[in-house]
Amino acid sequence: GGFVEGENTVTINVKTKTGKEKTYTITAKAHADSNPYLDELSVKDHTITPTFESTSTTTYLLTVASNVNSIYINAVPHSSTTTVEGDGAHELKYGNNTFVINTTAEDGTPFTYRIVVTRPADGNSKLATLEVTPGELDPIFKPSVLDYDVVLPAKSTYIRVNATAES
């Protein structure tokens, strides 16, 4: 094995042909690695912005096409003793998806990176028409208006809503 964290003693015994002995002692102090940084952070088949910089930039952005439903985050630590959590395959929902990559150095020093992936909504979610029976919409229907009131005749027992989506 190798050295363990803390003091490690190496002893060298020297014996001459006449029987005289001398002992040399070397004390090696091994410190745990304190570097939690990554050498590489990337998303397979995509480019994050800004360009990866391991120590000063912690949040990266990426916009994918609406038909991309998953990504693969590749995180390579500077030190082989650093642990990484949050890399690998991730599913995407529509809108913003924040993925946290936590690293921990051998001595427990933590560091956190974030990748915010935006997946735009698939197509147009506006209505082309919106009608109610009985009653009338207030204000008059416009695709950009989302809130309406309806005044129903007295003793109404139902309301029928007809809507057509924009293509």
Coordinates of N, CA, C and O in Angstrom, one line a residue:
G1 N 0.8 -1.2 0.0 CA 0.0 0.0 0.0 C 0.8 1.2 0.0 O 2.1 1.2 0.0
G2 N 0.2 2.4 0.0 CA 0.8 3.7 0.0 C 0.8 4.3 1.4 O 0.5 3.6 2.4
F3 N 1.1 5.5 1.4 CA 1.0 6.2 2.7 C -0.4 6.5 3.1 O -1.3 6.7 2.2
V4 N -0.6 6.5 4.4 CA -2.0 6.9 4.9 C -1.9 8.4 5.3 O -0.8 8.9 5.5
E5 N -3.1 9.0 5.4 CA -3.1 10.4 5.9 C -2.5 10.5 7.3 O -2.7 9.7 8.1
G6 N -1.7 11.5 7.5 CA -1.0 11.7 8.8 C 0.5 11.3 8.7 O 1.0 11.3 7.6
E7 N 1.1 10.9 9.8 CA 2.5 10.6 9.8 C 2.7 9.1 9.5 O 2.0 8.2 9.9
N8 N 3.7 8.9 8.6 CA 4.1 7.6 8.2 C 5.6 7.4 8.5 O 6.4 8.3 8.1
T9 N 5.9 6.4 9.1 CA 7.3 6.2 9.5 C 8.0 5.1 8.7 O 7.4 4.0 8.5
V10 N 9.1 5.4 8.1 CA 9.9 4.5 7.4 C 11.2 4.3 8.1 O 11.9 5.3 8.5
T11 N 11.6 3.1 8.4 CA 12.8 2.8 9.2 C 13.8 2.0 8.3 O 13.4 1.1 7.6
I12 N 15.1 2.5 8.3 CA 16.1 1.8 7.5 C 17.2 1.3 8.5 O 17.8 2.2 9.2
N13 N 17.4 0.1 8.6 CA 18.4 -0.5 9.5 C 19.7 -0.9 8.6 O 19.5 -1.5 7.6
V14 N 20.8 -0.3 9.1 CA 22.1 -0.6 8.4 C 23.0 -1.4 9.3 O 23.2 -1.0 10.5
K15 N 23.5 -2.5 8.8 CA 24.4 -3.3 9.7 C 25.7 -3.6 8.9 O 25.7 -4.0 7.7
T16 N 26.8 -3.2 9.5 CA 28.1 -3.4 8.9 C 28.5 -4.9 9.0 O 28.0 -5.6 9.7
K17 N 29.6 -5.2 8.2 CA 30.1 -6.6 8.3 C 30.7 -6.9 9.7 O 30.8 -8.0 10.1
T18 N 31.1 -5.9 10.4 CA 31.6 -6.1 11.8 C 30.6 -6.1 12.8 O 30.9 -6.3 14.0
G19 N 29.3 -5.9 12.4 CA 28.2 -6.1 13.4 C 27.7 -4.8 13.9 O 26.7 -4.7 14.8
K20 N 28.3 -3.6 13.6 CA 27.7 -2.3 14.1 C 26.4 -2.1 13.3 O 26.3 -2.3 12.1
E21 N 25.5 -1.5 14.1 CA 24.1 -1.2 13.5 C 23.8 0.3 13.7 O 24.2 0.9 14.7
K22 N 23.2 0.8 12.7 CA 22.6 2.2 12.8 C 21.2 2.1 12.2 O 20.9 1.4 11.3
T23 N 20.3 2.9 12.8 CA 18.9 2.9 12.4 C 18.6 4.4 12.0 O 18.8 5.3 12.7
Y24 N 18.1 4.5 10.8 CA 17.7 5.8 10.2 C 16.2 5.8 10.2 O 15.5 4.8 9.8
T25 N 15.6 6.9 10.6 CA 14.1 7.0 10.6 C 13.7 8.2 9.8 O 14.2 9.3 9.9
I26 N 12.8 7.9 8.9 CA 12.2 9.0 8.1 C 10.7 9.0 8.4 O 10.0 8.0 8.4
T27 N 10.2 10.2 8.7 CA 8.8 10.4 9.0 C 8.2 11.2 7.8 O 8.6 12.4 7.6
A28 N 7.3 10.6 7.1 CA 6.7 11.2 6.0 C 5.3 11.6 6.4 O 4.5 10.8 6.9
K29 N 4.9 12.9 6.2 CA 3.6 13.4 6.5 C 2.7 13.4 5.2 O 3.1 14.2 4.3
A30 N 1.7 12.7 5.2 CA 0.8 12.6 4.0 C -0.4 13.4 4.4 O -1.0 13.2 5.4
H31 N -0.8 14.4 3.5 CA -2.0 15.2 3.7 C -3.1 14.7 2.7 O -2.8 14.4 1.6
A32 N -4.3 14.8 3.1 CA -5.4 14.5 2.2 C -5.5 15.5 1.2 O -5.2 16.7 1.4
D33 N -5.9 15.1 0.0 CA -6.0 16.1 -1.1 C -7.2 17.0 -0.8 O -8.3 16.6 -0.4
S34 N -7.0 18.3 -1.0 CA -8.0 19.3 -0.7 C -8.6 20.0 -1.9 O -9.3 20.9 -1.8
N35 N -8.4 19.4 -3.1 CA -8.8 20.0 -4.4 C -10.2 19.3 -4.8 O -10.2 18.2 -5.2
P36 N -11.3 20.1 -4.7 CA -12.6 19.5 -5.0 C -13.0 19.9 -6.5 O -14.1 19.5 -6.9
Y37 N -12.1 20.5 -7.2 CA -12.5 21.0 -8.5 C -12.5 20.0 -9.6 O -11.8 18.9 -9.5
L38 N -13.2 20.3 -10.7 CA -13.3 19.4 -11.8 C -12.3 19.9 -12.9 O -12.0 21.1 -13.0
D39 N -11.7 18.9 -13.6 CA -10.9 19.3 -14.8 C -11.8 19.4 -16.0 O -11.4 20.1 -17.0
E40 N -13.0 18.8 -16.0 CA -13.9 18.8 -17.2 C -15.3 18.8 -16.7 O -15.6 18.0 -15.8
L41 N -16.1 19.6 -17.3 CA -17.6 19.5 -17.1 C -18.2 19.8 -18.5 O -18.0 20.8 -19.1
S42 N -19.0 18.8 -19.0 CA -19.6 19.0 -20.3 C -20.9 18.2 -20.4 O -21.2 17.4 -19.5
V43 N -21.6 18.5 -21.4 CA -22.9 17.8 -21.7 C -22.7 17.2 -23.1 O -22.4 17.9 -24.1
K44 N -22.8 15.8 -23.2 CA -22.5 15.1 -24.4 C -23.4 15.6 -25.5 O -24.6 15.9 -25.4
D45 N -22.7 15.9 -26.7 CA -23.3 16.4 -27.9 C -23.9 17.8 -27.8 O -24.7 18.2 -28.7
H46 N -23.5 18.6 -26.8 CA -24.0 19.9 -26.6 C -22.8 20.8 -26.1 O -21.8 20.3 -25.6
T47 N -23.0 22.1 -26.2 CA -22.0 23.0 -25.7 C -22.6 23.9 -24.6 O -23.6 24.6 -24.8
I48 N -22.0 23.9 -23.4 CA -22.4 24.7 -22.3 C -21.8 26.1 -22.4 O -20.7 26.2 -23.0
T49 N -22.4 27.1 -21.8 CA -21.9 28.5 -21.8 C -22.0 29.0 -20.4 O -22.9 28.6 -19.6
P50 N -21.0 29.7 -19.9 CA -19.8 30.1 -20.6 C -18.9 28.8 -20.7 O -19.2 27.8 -20.2
T51 N -17.7 29.0 -21.4 CA -16.7 27.9 -21.4 C -16.3 27.5 -20.0 O -16.2 28.3 -19.1
F52 N -16.2 26.2 -19.8 CA -15.9 25.6 -18.5 C -14.6 26.2 -17.9 O -13.6 26.3 -18.6
E53 N -14.7 26.7 -16.7 CA -13.6 27.2 -15.9 C -13.8 26.6 -14.5 O -14.7 27.0 -13.8
S54 N -12.9 25.8 -14.1 CA -13.2 24.9 -12.9 C -13.3 25.6 -11.6 O -14.0 25.1 -10.7
T55 N -12.7 26.8 -11.3 CA -12.7 27.3 -10.0 C -13.5 28.6 -9.8 O -14.0 28.9 -8.7
S56 N -13.7 29.4 -10.9 CA -14.4 30.6 -10.7 C -15.9 30.7 -11.2 O -16.6 31.5 -10.8
T57 N -16.2 29.8 -12.1 CA -17.6 29.7 -12.7 C -18.3 28.5 -12.1 O -17.8 27.4 -12.3
T58 N -19.5 28.7 -11.5 CA -20.2 27.6 -10.9 C -21.5 27.3 -11.6 O -22.0 26.2 -11.4
T59 N -22.0 28.2 -12.5 CA -23.3 27.9 -13.1 C -23.1 28.1 -14.6 O -22.5 29.0 -15.1
Y60 N -23.6 27.1 -15.3 CA -23.5 27.0 -16.8 C -24.9 26.8 -17.4 O -25.8 26.3 -16.8
L61 N -25.0 27.3 -18.6 CA -26.3 27.3 -19.3 C -26.2 26.5 -20.6 O -25.2 26.5 -21.2
L62 N -27.4 26.0 -20.9 CA -27.5 25.2 -22.2 C -29.0 25.2 -22.6 O -29.9 25.1 -21.8
T63 N -29.2 25.5 -23.9 CA -30.6 25.4 -24.4 C -30.5 24.3 -25.5 O -29.7 24.3 -26.3
V64 N -31.5 23.4 -25.3 CA -31.6 22.3 -26.3 C -32.9 22.4 -27.1 O -33.8 23.2 -26.7
A65 N -33.0 21.6 -28.2 CA -34.2 21.6 -29.0 C -35.3 21.0 -28.2 O -35.1 20.2 -27.3
S66 N -36.6 21.3 -28.5 CA -37.7 20.8 -27.8 C -37.9 19.3 -27.8 O -38.5 18.7 -27.0
N67 N -37.3 18.7 -28.9 CA -37.4 17.2 -29.0 C -36.3 16.5 -28.2 O -36.3 15.3 -28.3
V68 N -35.4 17.2 -27.6 CA -34.4 16.5 -26.7 C -34.9 16.3 -25.4 O -35.3 17.2 -24.6
N69 N -35.1 15.0 -25.0 CA -35.7 14.6 -23.7 C -34.8 14.1 -22.7 O -35.2 13.9 -21.5
S70 N -33.4 14.1 -23.0 CA -32.5 13.7 -22.0 C -31.1 14.2 -22.4 O -30.8 14.5 -23.5
I71 N -30.2 14.3 -21.3 CA -28.8 14.7 -21.6 C -27.9 13.8 -20.7 O -28.4 13.1 -19.8
Y72 N -26.6 13.9 -21.1 CA -25.6 13.1 -20.3 C -24.6 14.1 -19.9 O -23.9 14.8 -20.7
I73 N -24.4 14.3 -18.5 CA -23.4 15.2 -18.0 C -22.1 14.4 -17.7 O -22.2 13.4 -17.0
N74 N -21.0 14.9 -18.2 CA -19.7 14.3 -17.9 C -18.9 15.2 -17.0 O -18.7 16.4 -17.3
A75 N -18.5 14.7 -15.9 CA -17.8 15.5 -14.9 C -16.5 14.7 -14.5 O -16.6 13.6 -14.0
V76 N -15.3 15.3 -14.8 CA -14.1 14.6 -14.5 C -13.3 15.4 -13.4 O -12.9 16.6 -13.7
P77 N -13.1 14.8 -12.2 CA -12.4 15.5 -11.2 C -10.9 15.7 -11.5 O -10.3 14.9 -12.2
H78 N -10.3 16.7 -10.9 CA -8.9 16.9 -11.0 C -8.1 15.8 -10.3 O -7.1 15.3 -10.8
S79 N -8.6 15.4 -9.1 CA -8.0 14.4 -8.3 C -8.8 13.1 -8.4 O -10.0 13.1 -8.3
S80 N -8.1 12.0 -8.4 CA -8.8 10.7 -8.5 C -9.4 10.4 -7.1 O -10.3 9.5 -7.0
T81 N -9.1 11.1 -6.1 CA -9.7 10.9 -4.7 C -10.9 11.8 -4.5 O -11.6 11.7 -3.5
T82 N -11.2 12.6 -5.5 CA -12.4 13.5 -5.3 C -13.7 12.7 -5.8 O -13.6 12.1 -6.8
T83 N -14.7 12.8 -5.0 CA -16.0 12.1 -5.3 C -16.9 13.1 -6.1 O -16.8 14.3 -5.8
V84 N -17.6 12.6 -7.0 CA -18.5 13.4 -7.9 C -19.9 12.8 -7.8 O -20.1 11.6 -8.0
E85 N -20.9 13.7 -7.5 CA -22.3 13.3 -7.5 C -23.1 14.2 -8.5 O -22.9 15.4 -8.4
G86 N -24.0 13.6 -9.2 CA -24.9 14.4 -10.1 C -24.5 14.3 -11.6 O -25.2 14.9 -12.4
D87 N -23.5 13.6 -11.9 CA -23.2 13.5 -13.3 C -24.0 12.3 -13.9 O -24.7 11.6 -13.2
G88 N -23.8 12.0 -15.2 CA -24.5 10.9 -15.8 C -25.8 11.4 -16.5 O -25.9 12.5 -16.9
A89 N -26.7 10.4 -16.8 CA -27.9 10.7 -17.6 C -29.0 11.4 -16.8 O -29.2 11.1 -15.6
H90 N -29.7 12.3 -17.4 CA -30.7 13.1 -16.8 C -31.9 13.3 -17.8 O -31.7 13.6 -18.9
E91 N -33.1 13.1 -17.3 CA -34.3 13.4 -18.1 C -34.6 14.9 -18.1 O -34.3 15.5 -17.1
L92 N -35.2 15.4 -19.1 CA -35.5 16.8 -19.2 C -37.0 17.0 -19.3 O -37.7 16.3 -20.0
K93 N -37.5 18.0 -18.5 CA -38.9 18.4 -18.6 C -38.9 19.7 -19.5 O -37.8 20.3 -19.7
Y94 N -40.0 20.1 -19.9 CA -40.1 21.4 -20.7 C -39.8 22.5 -19.7 O -40.2 22.5 -18.5
G95 N -39.1 23.5 -20.2 CA -38.8 24.7 -19.3 C -37.4 24.5 -18.8 O -36.5 23.9 -19.4
N96 N -37.1 25.1 -17.7 CA -35.7 25.1 -17.1 C -35.6 23.9 -16.2 O -36.4 23.5 -15.4
N97 N -34.4 23.2 -16.4 CA -34.0 22.0 -15.6 C -32.7 22.4 -15.0 O -31.7 22.6 -15.7
T98 N -32.6 22.3 -13.7 CA -31.3 22.6 -13.0 C -30.7 21.3 -12.5 O -31.4 20.6 -11.7
F99 N -29.5 21.1 -12.9 CA -28.8 19.9 -12.4 C -27.6 20.3 -11.6 O -26.8 21.2 -12.0
V100 N -27.5 19.7 -10.4 CA -26.4 20.1 -9.4 C -25.4 19.0 -9.4 O -25.7 17.8 -9.3
I101 N -24.1 19.4 -9.6 CA -23.0 18.5 -9.6 C -22.2 18.8 -8.3 O -21.6 19.9 -8.3
N102 N -22.2 18.0 -7.3 CA -21.5 18.2 -6.1 C -20.2 17.4 -6.1 O -20.2 16.2 -6.5
T103 N -19.1 18.0 -5.7 CA -17.8 17.4 -5.6 C -17.3 17.5 -4.2 O -17.6 18.5 -3.5
T104 N -16.6 16.5 -3.7 CA -16.0 16.5 -2.4 C -14.6 16.0 -2.5 O -14.3 14.9 -2.9
A105 N -13.6 16.8 -2.0 CA -12.2 16.4 -2.0 C -12.0 15.4 -0.9 O -12.8 15.2 0.0
E106 N -10.8 14.7 -1.0 CA -10.5 13.7 0.0 C -10.6 14.2 1.4 O -11.0 13.5 2.3
D107 N -10.2 15.5 1.6 CA -10.2 16.1 3.0 C -11.6 16.6 3.4 O -11.8 17.2 4.5
G108 N -12.6 16.4 2.5 CA -14.0 16.9 2.8 C -14.3 18.2 2.3 O -15.5 18.7 2.4
T109 N -13.4 18.9 1.6 CA -13.7 20.2 1.0 C -14.8 20.0 -0.1 O -14.5 19.3 -1.1
P110 N -15.9 20.7 0.0 CA -17.0 20.6 -1.0 C -16.9 21.7 -2.1 O -16.3 22.8 -1.9
F111 N -17.5 21.4 -3.2 CA -17.7 22.4 -4.3 C -18.9 22.0 -5.1 O -19.2 20.8 -5.2
T112 N -19.7 23.0 -5.6 CA -20.9 22.8 -6.3 C -20.9 23.5 -7.6 O -20.6 24.7 -7.7
Y113 N -21.3 22.8 -8.7 CA -21.5 23.3 -10.0 C -23.0 23.1 -10.3 O -23.6 22.2 -9.9
R114 N -23.5 24.0 -11.2 CA -24.9 23.8 -11.7 C -24.9 24.0 -13.2 O -24.2 24.8 -13.8
I115 N -25.7 23.2 -13.8 CA -26.0 23.3 -15.3 C -27.5 23.5 -15.4 O -28.3 22.7 -14.9
V116 N -27.9 24.7 -16.0 CA -29.3 25.0 -16.2 C -29.6 24.7 -17.7 O -29.1 25.4 -18.5
V117 N -30.4 23.7 -17.9 CA -30.8 23.3 -19.3 C -32.2 23.8 -19.6 O -33.1 23.4 -18.8
T118 N -32.4 24.5 -20.6 CA -33.7 25.0 -21.0 C -34.1 24.2 -22.2 O -33.5 24.1 -23.2
R119 N -35.3 23.6 -22.0 CA -36.0 22.8 -23.1 C -37.2 23.6 -23.4 O -38.2 23.5 -22.6
P120 N -37.3 24.2 -24.6 CA -38.5 25.0 -24.9 C -39.7 24.1 -25.1 O -39.6 22.9 -25.5
A121 N -40.9 24.7 -24.8 CA -42.1 23.9 -25.0 C -42.3 23.5 -26.4 O -41.8 24.1 -27.4
D122 N -42.9 22.4 -26.6 CA -43.1 21.8 -27.9 C -44.3 22.4 -28.6 O -45.4 22.1 -28.3
G123 N -44.0 23.3 -29.6 CA -45.1 23.9 -30.3 C -45.8 25.1 -29.6 O -45.3 25.6 -28.6
N124 N -46.9 25.5 -30.1 CA -47.7 26.6 -29.7 C -48.8 26.2 -28.7 O -49.5 25.3 -29.0
S125 N -48.9 26.8 -27.6 CA -49.9 26.4 -26.6 C -51.0 27.4 -26.5 O -51.8 27.4 -25.6
K126 N -51.2 28.3 -27.5 CA -52.2 29.3 -27.5 C -53.5 28.7 -28.1 O -53.5 27.8 -29.0
L127 N -54.6 29.3 -27.7 CA -55.9 29.0 -28.3 C -56.2 29.9 -29.5 O -55.9 31.1 -29.5
A128 N -56.9 29.3 -30.5 CA -57.3 30.1 -31.7 C -58.7 30.7 -31.4 O -59.1 31.8 -31.8
T129 N -59.6 29.9 -30.7 CA -60.9 30.3 -30.4 C -61.2 29.8 -29.0 O -60.7 28.8 -28.5
L130 N -62.1 30.6 -28.3 CA -62.6 30.2 -27.0 C -64.0 30.8 -26.9 O -64.2 32.0 -27.0
E131 N -65.0 29.9 -26.7 CA -66.4 30.4 -26.6 C -67.1 29.7 -25.4 O -66.7 28.5 -25.1
V132 N -68.0 30.3 -24.8 CA -68.8 29.8 -23.8 C -70.3 29.9 -24.1 O -70.7 30.9 -24.7
T133 N -71.1 28.9 -23.7 CA -72.5 28.9 -23.8 C -73.2 28.4 -22.6 O -72.8 27.4 -22.1
P134 N -74.1 29.1 -22.0 CA -74.6 30.4 -22.3 C -73.6 31.5 -21.7 O -72.6 31.1 -21.0
G135 N -73.8 32.7 -22.0 CA -73.0 33.8 -21.5 C -72.0 34.3 -22.6 O -71.9 33.8 -23.7
E136 N -71.2 35.3 -22.1 CA -70.2 35.8 -23.0 C -68.9 36.1 -22.2 O -69.0 36.4 -21.0
L137 N -67.8 35.9 -22.9 CA -66.5 36.2 -22.2 C -66.3 37.6 -22.0 O -66.6 38.5 -22.9
D138 N -65.7 38.0 -20.9 CA -65.3 39.4 -20.6 C -63.9 39.4 -20.1 O -63.7 38.8 -19.1
P139 N -62.9 39.9 -20.8 CA -63.0 40.6 -22.1 C -63.3 39.7 -23.3 O -63.3 38.5 -23.1
I140 N -63.5 40.3 -24.4 CA -63.7 39.5 -25.7 C -62.4 38.7 -25.9 O -61.3 39.2 -25.6
F141 N -62.5 37.5 -26.4 CA -61.4 36.5 -26.5 C -60.3 37.1 -27.4 O -60.5 37.6 -28.5
K142 N -59.1 37.0 -26.9 CA -57.8 37.2 -27.6 C -56.8 36.1 -27.2 O -56.7 35.9 -26.0
P143 N -56.1 35.5 -28.1 CA -55.2 34.4 -27.7 C -54.1 34.8 -26.7 O -53.7 34.0 -25.9
S144 N -53.8 36.1 -26.6 CA -52.8 36.5 -25.6 C -53.3 36.8 -24.2 O -52.6 36.9 -23.3
V145 N -54.7 36.8 -24.1 CA -55.3 37.1 -22.8 C -55.6 35.7 -22.2 O -56.2 34.8 -22.8
L146 N -55.3 35.5 -20.9 CA -55.4 34.2 -20.2 C -56.6 34.2 -19.2 O -57.0 33.1 -18.8
D147 N -57.1 35.3 -18.7 CA -58.1 35.3 -17.7 C -59.4 36.0 -18.2 O -59.3 37.1 -18.8
Y148 N -60.5 35.3 -18.0 CA -61.8 35.8 -18.4 C -62.8 35.7 -17.3 O -62.7 34.8 -16.5
D149 N -63.9 36.5 -17.4 CA -65.1 36.3 -16.5 C -66.2 36.0 -17.4 O -66.3 36.4 -18.6
V150 N -67.2 35.3 -16.9 CA -68.4 34.9 -17.6 C -69.6 35.3 -16.7 O -69.6 34.8 -15.6
V151 N -70.5 36.0 -17.2 CA -71.8 36.3 -16.5 C -72.8 35.4 -17.1 O -73.1 35.4 -18.3
L152 N -73.4 34.5 -16.2 CA -74.4 33.5 -16.6 C -75.8 34.0 -16.3 O -76.0 34.8 -15.4
P153 N -76.7 33.6 -17.2 CA -78.1 34.0 -16.9 C -78.5 33.3 -15.5 O -78.0 32.3 -15.1
A154 N -79.5 34.0 -14.9 CA -80.0 33.4 -13.6 C -80.5 32.0 -13.8 O -81.0 31.7 -14.9
K155 N -80.3 31.2 -12.8 CA -80.7 29.8 -12.8 C -80.0 28.9 -13.8 O -80.5 27.9 -14.2
S156 N -78.8 29.3 -14.3 CA -78.0 28.5 -15.2 C -77.6 27.2 -14.5 O -77.2 27.3 -13.3
T157 N -77.6 26.1 -15.1 CA -77.2 24.8 -14.5 C -76.0 24.2 -15.2 O -75.5 23.2 -14.8
Y158 N -75.5 24.9 -16.2 CA -74.3 24.4 -16.9 C -73.6 25.5 -17.6 O -74.2 26.6 -17.8
I159 N -72.4 25.2 -18.0 CA -71.7 26.1 -19.0 C -70.9 25.2 -19.9 O -70.3 24.2 -19.5
R160 N -71.0 25.5 -21.2 CA -70.3 24.7 -22.2 C -69.1 25.6 -22.7 O -69.3 26.7 -23.0
V161 N -68.0 25.0 -22.7 CA -66.8 25.7 -23.2 C -66.3 25.0 -24.5 O -66.1 23.8 -24.5
N162 N -66.1 25.8 -25.5 CA -65.6 25.3 -26.8 C -64.3 26.0 -27.1 O -64.3 27.2 -27.0
A163 N -63.2 25.3 -27.3 CA -61.9 25.9 -27.6 C -61.2 25.2 -28.7 O -61.4 23.9 -28.9
T164 N -60.5 25.9 -29.5 CA -59.7 25.4 -30.6 C -58.3 25.9 -30.4 O -58.0 27.1 -30.3
A165 N -57.3 24.9 -30.5 CA -55.9 25.3 -30.4 C -55.4 25.9 -31.7 O -55.8 25.5 -32.8
E166 N -54.4 26.9 -31.5 CA -53.7 27.3 -32.7 C -52.8 26.2 -33.1 O -52.4 25.4 -32.4
S167 N -52.5 26.2 -34.4 CA -51.7 25.1 -34.9 C -50.2 25.4 -34.7 O -49.8 26.4 -34.3

